[in-house]
XYZ file of C-alpha atoms in Angstrom:
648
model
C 0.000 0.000 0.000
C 1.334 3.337 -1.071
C -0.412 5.734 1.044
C -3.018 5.836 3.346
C -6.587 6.338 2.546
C -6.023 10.213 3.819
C -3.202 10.536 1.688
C -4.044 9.177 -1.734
C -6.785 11.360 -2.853
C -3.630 13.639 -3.335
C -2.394 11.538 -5.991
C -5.451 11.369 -8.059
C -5.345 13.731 -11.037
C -2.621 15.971 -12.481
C -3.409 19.841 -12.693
C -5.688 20.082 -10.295
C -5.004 21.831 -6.630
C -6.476 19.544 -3.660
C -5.772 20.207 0.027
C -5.922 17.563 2.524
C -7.738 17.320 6.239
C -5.288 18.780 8.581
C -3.258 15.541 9.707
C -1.999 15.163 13.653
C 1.089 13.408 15.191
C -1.104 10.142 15.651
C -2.328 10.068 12.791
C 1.092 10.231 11.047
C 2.561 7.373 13.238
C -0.371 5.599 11.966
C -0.046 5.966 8.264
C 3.174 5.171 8.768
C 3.051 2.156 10.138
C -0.077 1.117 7.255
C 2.976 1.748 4.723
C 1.984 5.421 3.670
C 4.846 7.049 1.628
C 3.231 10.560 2.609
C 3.146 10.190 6.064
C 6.731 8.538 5.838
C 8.203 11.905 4.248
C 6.431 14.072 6.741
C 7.654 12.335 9.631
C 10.967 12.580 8.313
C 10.289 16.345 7.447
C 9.369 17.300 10.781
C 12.993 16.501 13.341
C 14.443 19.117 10.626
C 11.797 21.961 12.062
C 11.609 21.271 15.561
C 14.358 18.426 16.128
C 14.145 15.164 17.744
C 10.975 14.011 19.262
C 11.458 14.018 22.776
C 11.981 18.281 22.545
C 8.347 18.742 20.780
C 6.436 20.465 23.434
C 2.968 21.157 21.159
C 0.820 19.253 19.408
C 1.919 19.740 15.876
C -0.485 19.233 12.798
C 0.089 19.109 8.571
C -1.499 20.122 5.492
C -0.608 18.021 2.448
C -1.413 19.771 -0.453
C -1.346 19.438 -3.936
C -0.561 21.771 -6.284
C -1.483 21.846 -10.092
C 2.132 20.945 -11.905
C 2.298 17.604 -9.748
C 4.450 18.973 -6.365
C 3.440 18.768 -3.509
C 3.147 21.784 -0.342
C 3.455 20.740 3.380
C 2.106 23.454 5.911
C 3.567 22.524 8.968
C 2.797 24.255 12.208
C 1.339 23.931 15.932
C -2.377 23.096 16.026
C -4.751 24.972 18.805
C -5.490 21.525 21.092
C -8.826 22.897 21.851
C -10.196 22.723 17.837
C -7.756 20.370 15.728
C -10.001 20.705 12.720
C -8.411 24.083 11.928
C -5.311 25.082 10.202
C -1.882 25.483 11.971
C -1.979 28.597 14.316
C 1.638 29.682 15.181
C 4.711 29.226 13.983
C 3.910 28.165 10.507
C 6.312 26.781 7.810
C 5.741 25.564 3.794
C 7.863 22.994 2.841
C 7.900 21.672 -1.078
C 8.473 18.927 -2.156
C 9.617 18.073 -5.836
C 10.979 14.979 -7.804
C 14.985 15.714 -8.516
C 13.724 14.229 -11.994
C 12.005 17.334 -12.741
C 14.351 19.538 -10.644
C 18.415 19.539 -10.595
C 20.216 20.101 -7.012
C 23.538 20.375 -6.246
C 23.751 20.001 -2.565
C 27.700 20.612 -2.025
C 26.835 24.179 -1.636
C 25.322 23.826 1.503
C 28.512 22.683 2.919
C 30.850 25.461 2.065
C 31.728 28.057 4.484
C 31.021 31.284 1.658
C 31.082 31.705 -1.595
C 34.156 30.858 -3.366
C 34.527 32.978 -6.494
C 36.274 30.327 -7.989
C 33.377 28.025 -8.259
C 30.725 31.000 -8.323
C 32.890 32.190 -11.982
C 32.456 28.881 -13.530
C 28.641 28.639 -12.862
C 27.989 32.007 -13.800
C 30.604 31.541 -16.978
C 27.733 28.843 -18.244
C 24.739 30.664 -16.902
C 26.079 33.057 -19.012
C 27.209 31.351 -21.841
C 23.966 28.902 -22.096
C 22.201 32.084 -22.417
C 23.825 33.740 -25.063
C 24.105 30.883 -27.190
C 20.707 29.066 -26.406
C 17.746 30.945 -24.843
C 15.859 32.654 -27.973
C 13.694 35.027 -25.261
C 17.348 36.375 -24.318
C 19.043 37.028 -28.122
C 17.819 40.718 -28.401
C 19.757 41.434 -25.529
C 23.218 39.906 -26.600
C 24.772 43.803 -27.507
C 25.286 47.053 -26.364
C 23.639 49.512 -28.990
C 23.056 52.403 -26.837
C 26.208 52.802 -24.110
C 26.101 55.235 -20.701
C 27.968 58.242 -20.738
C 30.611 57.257 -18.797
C 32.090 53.788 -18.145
C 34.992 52.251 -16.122
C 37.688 50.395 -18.371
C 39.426 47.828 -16.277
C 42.791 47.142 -16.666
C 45.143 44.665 -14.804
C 46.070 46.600 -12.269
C 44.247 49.989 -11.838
C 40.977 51.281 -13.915
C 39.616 54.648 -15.762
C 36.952 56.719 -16.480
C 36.445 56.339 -20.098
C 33.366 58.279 -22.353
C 32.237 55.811 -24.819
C 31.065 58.681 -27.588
C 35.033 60.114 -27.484
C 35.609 56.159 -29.342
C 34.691 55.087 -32.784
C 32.069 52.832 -32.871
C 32.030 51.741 -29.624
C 30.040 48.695 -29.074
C 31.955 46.690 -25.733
C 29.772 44.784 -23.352
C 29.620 46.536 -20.048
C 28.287 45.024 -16.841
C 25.975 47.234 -14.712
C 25.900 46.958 -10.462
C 23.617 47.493 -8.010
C 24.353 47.851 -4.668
C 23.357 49.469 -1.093
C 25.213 52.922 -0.472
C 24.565 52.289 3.346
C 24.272 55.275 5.494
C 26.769 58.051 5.735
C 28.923 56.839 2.774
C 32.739 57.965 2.805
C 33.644 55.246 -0.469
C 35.517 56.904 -3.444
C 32.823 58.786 -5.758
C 32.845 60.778 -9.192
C 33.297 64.530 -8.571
C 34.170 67.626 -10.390
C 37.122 67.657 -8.600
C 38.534 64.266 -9.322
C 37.095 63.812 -13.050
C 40.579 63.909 -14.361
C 42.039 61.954 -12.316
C 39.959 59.041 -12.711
C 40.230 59.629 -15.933
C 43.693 58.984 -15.930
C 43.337 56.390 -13.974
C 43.443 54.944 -10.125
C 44.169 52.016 -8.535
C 41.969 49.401 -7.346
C 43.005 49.564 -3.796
C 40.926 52.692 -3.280
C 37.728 50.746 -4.384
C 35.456 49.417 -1.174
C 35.715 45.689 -0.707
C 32.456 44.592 -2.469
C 33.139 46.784 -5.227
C 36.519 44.982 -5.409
C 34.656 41.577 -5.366
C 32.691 42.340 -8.102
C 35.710 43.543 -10.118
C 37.388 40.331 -9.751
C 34.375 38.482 -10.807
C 33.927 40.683 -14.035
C 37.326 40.706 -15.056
C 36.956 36.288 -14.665
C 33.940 36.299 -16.843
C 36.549 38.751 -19.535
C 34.836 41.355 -19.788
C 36.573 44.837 -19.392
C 33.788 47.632 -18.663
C 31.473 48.420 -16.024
C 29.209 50.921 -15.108
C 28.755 51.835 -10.949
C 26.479 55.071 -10.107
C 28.567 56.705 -7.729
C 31.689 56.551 -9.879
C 30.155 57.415 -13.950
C 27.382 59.869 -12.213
C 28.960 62.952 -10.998
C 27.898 63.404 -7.347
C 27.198 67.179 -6.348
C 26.393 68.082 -9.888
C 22.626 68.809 -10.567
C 22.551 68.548 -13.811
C 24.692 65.640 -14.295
C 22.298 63.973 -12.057
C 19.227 64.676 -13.691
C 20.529 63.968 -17.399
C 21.761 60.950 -16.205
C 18.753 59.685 -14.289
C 16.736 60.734 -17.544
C 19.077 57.509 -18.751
C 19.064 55.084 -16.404
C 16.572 53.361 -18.467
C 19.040 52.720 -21.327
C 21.643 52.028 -18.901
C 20.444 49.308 -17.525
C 18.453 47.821 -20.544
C 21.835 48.016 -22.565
C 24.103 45.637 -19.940
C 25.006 42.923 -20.225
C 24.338 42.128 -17.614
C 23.393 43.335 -14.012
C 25.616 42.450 -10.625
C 23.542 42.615 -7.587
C 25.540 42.951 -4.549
C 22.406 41.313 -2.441
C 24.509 40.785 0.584
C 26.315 43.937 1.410
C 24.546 46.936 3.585
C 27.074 48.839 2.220
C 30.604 48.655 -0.175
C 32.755 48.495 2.546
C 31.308 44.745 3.361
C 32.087 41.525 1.938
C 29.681 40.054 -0.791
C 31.233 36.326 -0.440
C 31.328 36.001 3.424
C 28.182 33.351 5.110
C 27.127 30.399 4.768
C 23.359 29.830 2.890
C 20.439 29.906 5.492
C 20.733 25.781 5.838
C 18.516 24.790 9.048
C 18.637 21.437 7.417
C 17.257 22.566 4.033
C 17.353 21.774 1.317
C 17.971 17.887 1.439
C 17.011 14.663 -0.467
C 14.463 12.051 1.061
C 14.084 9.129 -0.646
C 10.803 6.995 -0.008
C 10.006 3.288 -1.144
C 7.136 2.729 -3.410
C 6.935 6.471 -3.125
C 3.975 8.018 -6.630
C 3.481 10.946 -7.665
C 1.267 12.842 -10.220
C 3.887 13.297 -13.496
C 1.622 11.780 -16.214
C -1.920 12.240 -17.047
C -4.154 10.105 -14.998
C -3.142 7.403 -12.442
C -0.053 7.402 -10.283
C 3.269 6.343 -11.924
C 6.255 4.917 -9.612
C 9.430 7.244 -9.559
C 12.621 6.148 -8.699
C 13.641 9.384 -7.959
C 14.559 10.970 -4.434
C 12.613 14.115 -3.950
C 14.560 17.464 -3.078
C 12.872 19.115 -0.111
C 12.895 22.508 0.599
C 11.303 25.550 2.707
C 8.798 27.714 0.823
C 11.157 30.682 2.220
C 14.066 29.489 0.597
C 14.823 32.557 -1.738
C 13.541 34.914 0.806
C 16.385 34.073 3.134
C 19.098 33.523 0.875
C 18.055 36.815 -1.442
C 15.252 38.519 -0.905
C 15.264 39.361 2.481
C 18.592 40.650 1.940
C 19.956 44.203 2.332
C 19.961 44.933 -1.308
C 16.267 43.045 -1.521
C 14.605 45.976 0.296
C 15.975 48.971 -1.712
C 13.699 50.483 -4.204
C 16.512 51.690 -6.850
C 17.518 48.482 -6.711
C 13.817 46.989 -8.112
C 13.959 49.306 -11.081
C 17.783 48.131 -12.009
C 16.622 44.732 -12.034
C 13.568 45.266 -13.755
C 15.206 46.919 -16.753
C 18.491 44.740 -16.840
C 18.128 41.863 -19.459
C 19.912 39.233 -16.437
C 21.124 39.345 -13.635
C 23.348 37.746 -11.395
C 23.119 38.190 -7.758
C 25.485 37.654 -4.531
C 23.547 36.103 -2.024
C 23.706 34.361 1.184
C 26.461 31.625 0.493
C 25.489 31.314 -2.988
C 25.240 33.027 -6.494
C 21.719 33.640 -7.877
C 20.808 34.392 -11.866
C 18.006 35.504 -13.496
C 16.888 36.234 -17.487
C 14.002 36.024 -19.609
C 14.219 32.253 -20.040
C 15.970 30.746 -16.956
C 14.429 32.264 -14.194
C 14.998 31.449 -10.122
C 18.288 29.741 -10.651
C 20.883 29.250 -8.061
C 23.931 27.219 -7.688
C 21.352 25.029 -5.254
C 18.912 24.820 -8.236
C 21.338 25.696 -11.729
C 18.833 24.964 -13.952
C 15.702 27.068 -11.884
C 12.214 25.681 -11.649
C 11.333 25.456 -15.445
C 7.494 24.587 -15.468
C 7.312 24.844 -12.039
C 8.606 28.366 -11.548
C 5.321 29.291 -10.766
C 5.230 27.322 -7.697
C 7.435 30.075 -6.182
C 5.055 32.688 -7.355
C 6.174 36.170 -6.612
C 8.843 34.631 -3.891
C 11.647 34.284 -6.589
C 14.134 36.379 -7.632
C 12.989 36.154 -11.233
C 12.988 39.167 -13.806
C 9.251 40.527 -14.853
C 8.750 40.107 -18.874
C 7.053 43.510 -19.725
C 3.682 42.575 -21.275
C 3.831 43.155 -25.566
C 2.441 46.426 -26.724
C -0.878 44.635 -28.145
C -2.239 44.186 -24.594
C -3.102 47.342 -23.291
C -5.311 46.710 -20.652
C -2.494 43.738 -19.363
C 0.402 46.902 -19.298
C -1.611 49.019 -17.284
C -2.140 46.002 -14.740
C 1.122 45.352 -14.483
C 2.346 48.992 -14.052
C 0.013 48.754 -11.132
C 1.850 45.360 -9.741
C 4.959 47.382 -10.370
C 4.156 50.000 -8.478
C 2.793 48.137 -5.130
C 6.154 45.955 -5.218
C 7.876 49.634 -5.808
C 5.949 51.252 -2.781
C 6.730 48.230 0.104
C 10.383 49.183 -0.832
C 12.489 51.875 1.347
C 14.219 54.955 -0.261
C 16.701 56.702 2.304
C 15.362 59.923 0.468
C 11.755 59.704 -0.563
C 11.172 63.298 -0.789
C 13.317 63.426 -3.681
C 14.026 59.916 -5.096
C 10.191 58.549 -5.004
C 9.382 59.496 -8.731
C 13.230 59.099 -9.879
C 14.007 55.615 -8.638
C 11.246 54.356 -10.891
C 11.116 56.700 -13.921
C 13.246 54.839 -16.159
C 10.399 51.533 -15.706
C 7.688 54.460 -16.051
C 9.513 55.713 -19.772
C 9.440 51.967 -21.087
C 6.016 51.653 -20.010
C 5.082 54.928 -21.291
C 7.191 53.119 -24.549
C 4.133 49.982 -24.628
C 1.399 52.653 -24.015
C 2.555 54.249 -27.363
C 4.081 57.423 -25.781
C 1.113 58.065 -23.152
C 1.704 61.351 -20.741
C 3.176 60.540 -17.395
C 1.207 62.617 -14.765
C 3.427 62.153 -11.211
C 3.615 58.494 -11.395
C 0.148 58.016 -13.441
C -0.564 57.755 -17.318
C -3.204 59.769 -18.535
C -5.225 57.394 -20.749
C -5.541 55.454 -17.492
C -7.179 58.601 -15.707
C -9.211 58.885 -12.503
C -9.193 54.782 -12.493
C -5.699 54.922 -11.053
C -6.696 57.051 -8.055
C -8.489 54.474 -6.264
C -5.254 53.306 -4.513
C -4.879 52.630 -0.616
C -2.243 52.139 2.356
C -1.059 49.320 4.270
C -1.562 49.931 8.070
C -0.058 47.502 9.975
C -1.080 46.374 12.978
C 0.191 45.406 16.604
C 4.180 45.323 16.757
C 4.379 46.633 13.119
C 2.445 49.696 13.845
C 5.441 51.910 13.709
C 5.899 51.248 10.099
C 2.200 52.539 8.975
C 2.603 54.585 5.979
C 2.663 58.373 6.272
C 2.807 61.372 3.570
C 5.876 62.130 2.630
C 7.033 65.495 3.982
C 9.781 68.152 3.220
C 11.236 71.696 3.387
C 10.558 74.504 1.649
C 13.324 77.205 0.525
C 12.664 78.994 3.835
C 13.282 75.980 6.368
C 9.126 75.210 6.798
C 7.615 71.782 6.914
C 5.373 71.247 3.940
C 2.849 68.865 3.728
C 4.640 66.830 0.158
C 6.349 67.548 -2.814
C 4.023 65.514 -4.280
C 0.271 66.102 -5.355
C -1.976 64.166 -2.723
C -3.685 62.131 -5.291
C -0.561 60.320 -6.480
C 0.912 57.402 -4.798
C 4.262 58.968 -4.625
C 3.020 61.050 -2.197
C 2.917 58.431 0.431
C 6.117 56.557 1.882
C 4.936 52.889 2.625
C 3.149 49.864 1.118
C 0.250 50.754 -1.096
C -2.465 48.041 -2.459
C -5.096 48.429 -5.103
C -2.767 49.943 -7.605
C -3.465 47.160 -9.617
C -7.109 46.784 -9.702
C -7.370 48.811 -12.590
C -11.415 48.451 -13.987
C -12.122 47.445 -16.886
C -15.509 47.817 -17.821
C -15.247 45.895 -21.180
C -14.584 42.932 -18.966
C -15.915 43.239 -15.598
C -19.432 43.160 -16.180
C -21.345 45.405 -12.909
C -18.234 47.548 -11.818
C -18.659 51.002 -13.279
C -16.362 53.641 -12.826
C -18.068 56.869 -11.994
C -15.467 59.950 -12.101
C -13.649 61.269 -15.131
C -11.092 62.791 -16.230
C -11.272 66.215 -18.565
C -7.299 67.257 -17.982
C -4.370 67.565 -15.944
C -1.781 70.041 -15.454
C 1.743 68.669 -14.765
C 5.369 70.840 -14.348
C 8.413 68.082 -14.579
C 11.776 69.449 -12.590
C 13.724 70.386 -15.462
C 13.354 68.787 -18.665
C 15.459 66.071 -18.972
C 13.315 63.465 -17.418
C 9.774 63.635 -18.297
C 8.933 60.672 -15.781
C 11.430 62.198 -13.071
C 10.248 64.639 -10.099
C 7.770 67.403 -10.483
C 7.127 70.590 -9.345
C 3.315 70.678 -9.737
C 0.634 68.398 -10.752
C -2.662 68.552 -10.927
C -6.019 66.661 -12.302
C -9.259 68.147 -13.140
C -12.035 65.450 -12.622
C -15.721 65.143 -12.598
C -17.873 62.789 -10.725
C -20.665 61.856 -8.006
C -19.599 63.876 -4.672
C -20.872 64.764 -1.724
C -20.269 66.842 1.669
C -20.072 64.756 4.817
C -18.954 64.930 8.322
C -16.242 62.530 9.700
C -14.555 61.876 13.025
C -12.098 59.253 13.059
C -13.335 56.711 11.007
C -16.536 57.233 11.502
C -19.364 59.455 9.141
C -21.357 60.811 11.372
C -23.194 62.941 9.475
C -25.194 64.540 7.343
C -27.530 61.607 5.796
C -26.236 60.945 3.027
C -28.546 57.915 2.057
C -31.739 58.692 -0.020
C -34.486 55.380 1.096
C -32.458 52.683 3.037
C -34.094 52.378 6.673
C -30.711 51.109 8.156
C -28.135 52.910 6.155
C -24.726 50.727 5.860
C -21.609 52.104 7.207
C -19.088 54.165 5.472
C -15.098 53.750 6.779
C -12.920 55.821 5.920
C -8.818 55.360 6.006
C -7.259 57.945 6.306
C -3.806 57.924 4.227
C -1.678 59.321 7.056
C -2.770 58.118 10.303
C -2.036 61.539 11.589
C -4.623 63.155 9.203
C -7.055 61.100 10.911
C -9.689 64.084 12.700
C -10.435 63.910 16.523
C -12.942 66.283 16.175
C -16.031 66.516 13.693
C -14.515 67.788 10.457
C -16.441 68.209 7.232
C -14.933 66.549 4.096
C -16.046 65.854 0.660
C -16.784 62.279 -0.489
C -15.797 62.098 -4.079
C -16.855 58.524 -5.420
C -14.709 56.861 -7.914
C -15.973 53.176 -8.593
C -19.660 51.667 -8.002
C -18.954 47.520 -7.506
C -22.500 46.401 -8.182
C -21.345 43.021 -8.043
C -19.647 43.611 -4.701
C -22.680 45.815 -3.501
C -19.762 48.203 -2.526
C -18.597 52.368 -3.448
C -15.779 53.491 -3.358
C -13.991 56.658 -3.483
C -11.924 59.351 -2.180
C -11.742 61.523 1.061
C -11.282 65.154 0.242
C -10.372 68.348 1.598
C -11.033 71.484 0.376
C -7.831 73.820 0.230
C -6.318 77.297 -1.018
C -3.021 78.305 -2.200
C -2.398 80.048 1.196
C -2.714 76.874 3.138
C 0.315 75.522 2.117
C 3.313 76.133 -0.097
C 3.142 73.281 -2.130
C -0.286 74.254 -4.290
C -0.131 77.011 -6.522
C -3.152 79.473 -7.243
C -4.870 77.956 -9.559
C -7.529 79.141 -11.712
C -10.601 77.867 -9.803
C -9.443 77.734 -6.610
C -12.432 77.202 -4.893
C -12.816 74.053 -6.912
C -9.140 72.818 -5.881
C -8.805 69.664 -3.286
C -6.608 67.658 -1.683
C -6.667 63.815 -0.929
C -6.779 62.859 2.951
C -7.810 58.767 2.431
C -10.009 56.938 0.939
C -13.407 55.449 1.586
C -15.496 52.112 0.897
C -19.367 51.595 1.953
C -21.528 48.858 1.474
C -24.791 49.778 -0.816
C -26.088 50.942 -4.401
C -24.767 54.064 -5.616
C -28.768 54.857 -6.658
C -29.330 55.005 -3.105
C -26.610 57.606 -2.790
C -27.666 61.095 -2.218
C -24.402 62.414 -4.588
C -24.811 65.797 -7.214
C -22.006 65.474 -10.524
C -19.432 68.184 -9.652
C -15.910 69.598 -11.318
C -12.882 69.637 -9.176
C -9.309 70.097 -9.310
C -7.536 67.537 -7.587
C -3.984 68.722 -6.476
């Protein structure tokens, strides 16, 4: 008998997704001891979490799962005694399991102390290779057709500033890095003052140690140019800065490839120093007369040992690393064509065609990358230019990625660090205006965006507006127009819920959009910072009166006996009033399949409120966004007049 009666419905079918019963201690032993290959892996799963038996103080329970692709998903955690027909509680972990014959694993690396560059050069060499030579997706990327500015030649002992359009024809293969600056950086940078010099040339002894890592790594793979920010941007130099932020998007889309230094906080650490986040994972477990779901229909016997491994695995050993965090960092390797990471103990790569490799896993997932969903380190494909409605949904998964990220300065880097993604979107849209972090064709739809509060011992990191200083020392409220995401610093979600109303049959948008107004910094980057921005919508709005979270009055439904609540969030929890404060209720999107409006919390405001907002031509008309709001009920029932208003 293969596996219990428990455990064999999970072997029945192919594609489809099943979840088992939650399954207790006894009940392992049990299935164990009727010959159940399933409850014989999870037993053996479990002294890896919580060691040997004798130390388990709780009463642990499992989740076998199934998952369409034919691998299977373990949820082990502790069980609440008192109801063991629920789910595990506390201390919850997701192990996979997959067949080595679908999945290659070299577990040597798990041994070594670091990484040794040695054996990290020859497996990116062929990571490298195999993809120039063999991955079709990847071919369009093989040259360098538009170069940066400024690149560093390296020679064999010291390296210098060299400017590509001073050469004929110059067409070299550069590699592009990303790493952390850290905080109060005192590494060598490009500066007016010492543009000759590194011109000339400097040795690579005044480099930081990661940088110096990196170098030796490039020079291995023989190739002799690569572009850093702090040393091809000059630092101090406004306009330098924003011509070349205007380029970061052919920058990085012209590498050859991107080097992540994952590990490092800052240059001045090591990139190769740690051992990968073992805890006794990954490792083989081999199980007699173990089946599994490979071919269409019934079971077939495997020979194989299956590789186990935590569901966390790339979070710890790249993710969750320094560099993972960093919002610049997202847009570099969004744009770069691959990319090959240092992380913990063990190099990382990434292209459009091998995606979620590692020196653990060389060859990735293949057809069961998705199983890692959005946990891998793999590089987005941007959608063609034929599916409009598809770009504008994944600009919005761009952006809530983007906005969980930190920026050291987000009162000047939140539009910057993610224009050169917003130019090749605005590229697929066929040119569309960039509005402060919105296209226009997408228009009030994009508005209906919200925050992430957390909760309980995360509370600290709520999101708040982003605030800064005018020219004479005052705290303004943003730099950015209230109505744009980039005027918050946290998490955002909604972003990509963008309606469409040829498709979703009973959501209606309600407001529209008749124009905008929008002053860039400077025009060298269209998509970079602005000075002003403003839209001019029209839509269902009414006055109310809030405190807290709370309407409270005047009645603003027409028939309904019981009117259903309306909640409002407010985008800055210190925004939130104490006191009753009138507010205008601007509705954006009627959900008649959801039985739910929503829209936006308003506040009316002049130019002599704050410095930010200019006088604008109807300035009684002009508002600012303080949250948003959701109710449950029709928008008939509504008591809400059409209005104009300028949204700044």
């Amino acid at each position: 008998m293969l596996h219990c009666d428990r455990c064999d419905i999970l072997y029945r079918g192919h594609n489809e997704s099943f979840e088992s019963d939650p399954l207790d201690i006894p009940s392992l032993k049990a299935g164990v001891e009727s010959g159940c290959s399933t409850c014989t892996r999870i037993l053996q799963i479990l002294p890896r979490l919580y060691g040997s038996e004798e130390n388990w103080k709780a009463q642990y329970c499992v989740i076998p799962q199934r998952r369409s692709g034919g691998y299977l998903r373990y949820l082990i955690g502790q069980q609440d005694i008192e109801d063991t027909s629920v789910s595990p509680i506390d201390d919850t972990h997701e192990i996979l399991v997959v067949s080595t014959s679908r999945v290659e694993v070299d577990l040597t690396i798990q041994k070594r102390a670091s990484i040794s560059l040695l054996e990290s050069t020859r497996v990116a060499e062929k990571w490298l290779r195999c993809c120039l030579k063999e991955h079709g997706e990847c071919r369009a990327y093989n040259y360098t057709t538009h170069p940066p500015t400024r690149l560093l030649e390296l020679g064999d002992l010291d390296m210098r500033l060299v400017i590509p359009a001073e050469q004929d024809n110059f067409c070299h293969r550069y590699i592009a890095l990303s790493y952390c600056w850290g905080k109060n950086p005192n590494f060598l940078r490009l500066e007016d003052s010492n543009l000759d010099e590194l011109r000339r040339g400097i040795a690579y002894d005044r480099l930081p140690t990661a940088f110096n890592e990196a170098i030796d790594l490039i020079k291995s793979l023989s190739i002799s140019y690569v572009w850093i920010d702090c040393l091809c941007i000059i630092q101090g130099n406004p306009e330098d800065w924003v011509y070349e932020s205007a380029r970061m998007k052919d920058v990085y889309s012209n590498c050859l490839m991107n080097i992540s230094l994952s590990q490092a906080a800052n240059p001045h650490e090591s990139c190769l120093e740690g051992t990968t986040p073992r805890a006794g994972f990954p490792f083989l477990l081999k199980v007699d007369g173990k089946a599994n779901s490979q071919t269409d229909g019934e079971s077939s016997s495997d020979e194989s040992p299956d590789v186990v491994f935590r569901g966390d695995y790339f979070s710890k050993a790249l993710n969750n690393l320094p560099l993972g965090s960093r919002g610049w960092a997202f847009q570099e390797r969004l744009l770069a064509p691959r990319v090959l990471s240092f992380g913990k103990g063990e190099m990382f790569w990434d292209c459009r065609q091998l995606k979620n490799a590692s020196e653990t896993f060389p060859n990735g997932f293949g057809t069961l990358s998705t199983l890692l969903g959005t946990r891998g380190s793999s590089i987005k494909n941007f959608p063609s230019t034929t599916q409009r409605f598809n770009i504008k949904k994944a600009w919005g998964e761009i952006l809530e990625n983007y906005t969980s990220r930190e920026l050291t300065y987000p009162e000047k880097d939140k539009l910057v660090a993610i224009s050169a993604v917003a130019a090749r979107m605005g590229e697929l849209l066929f040119d569309d205006t960039y509005i402060a972090g919105h296209f226009g064709s997408m228009g009030a739809r994009s508005l209906n965006w919200q925050v992430k509060h957390p909760q309980g011992p995360e509370r600290d990191k709520r999101s708040r507006r982003i605030r800064w200083q005018d020219a004479d020392g005052r705290e303004v409220r943003s730099r950015f127009p209230s109505w744009s995401w980039a005027s918050m610093d946290g998490p955002l979600y909604g972003l990509a819920d963008i309606v469409d109303e040829d498709a979703d049959e009973g959501v209606f948008f309600k407001a529209q959009a008749f124009g905008w107004n929008v002053t860039p910094i400077g025009l060298g980057n269209p998509t970079g910072d602005v000075n002003f921005a403003s839209f001019i919508l029209k839509g269902p709005c009414l006055e109310m009166e809030v405190v807290g979270q709370r309407v409270v009055g005047p009645e603003v439904w027409s028939s309904l006996e019981k009117p259903p609540p309306i909640t409002c969030t407010w985008d800055d929890p210190d925004d939130e009033p104490k006191e009753v404060k009138r507010f205008l209720l601007f509705v954006l999107v009627d959900d008649q399949t959801e039985v739910t409006i929503d829209g936006l919390v308003l506040e009316h405001v002049t130019a002599e409120e704050d410095a930010f907002y200019r006088r604008t031509e109807a300035e009684d008309t002009a508002y600012r966004r303080m949250g948003h709001f959701r109710c449950d009920g029709y928008f008939l029932e509504l008591k809400a007049s059409e209005k104009y208003i300028t949204l700044v």
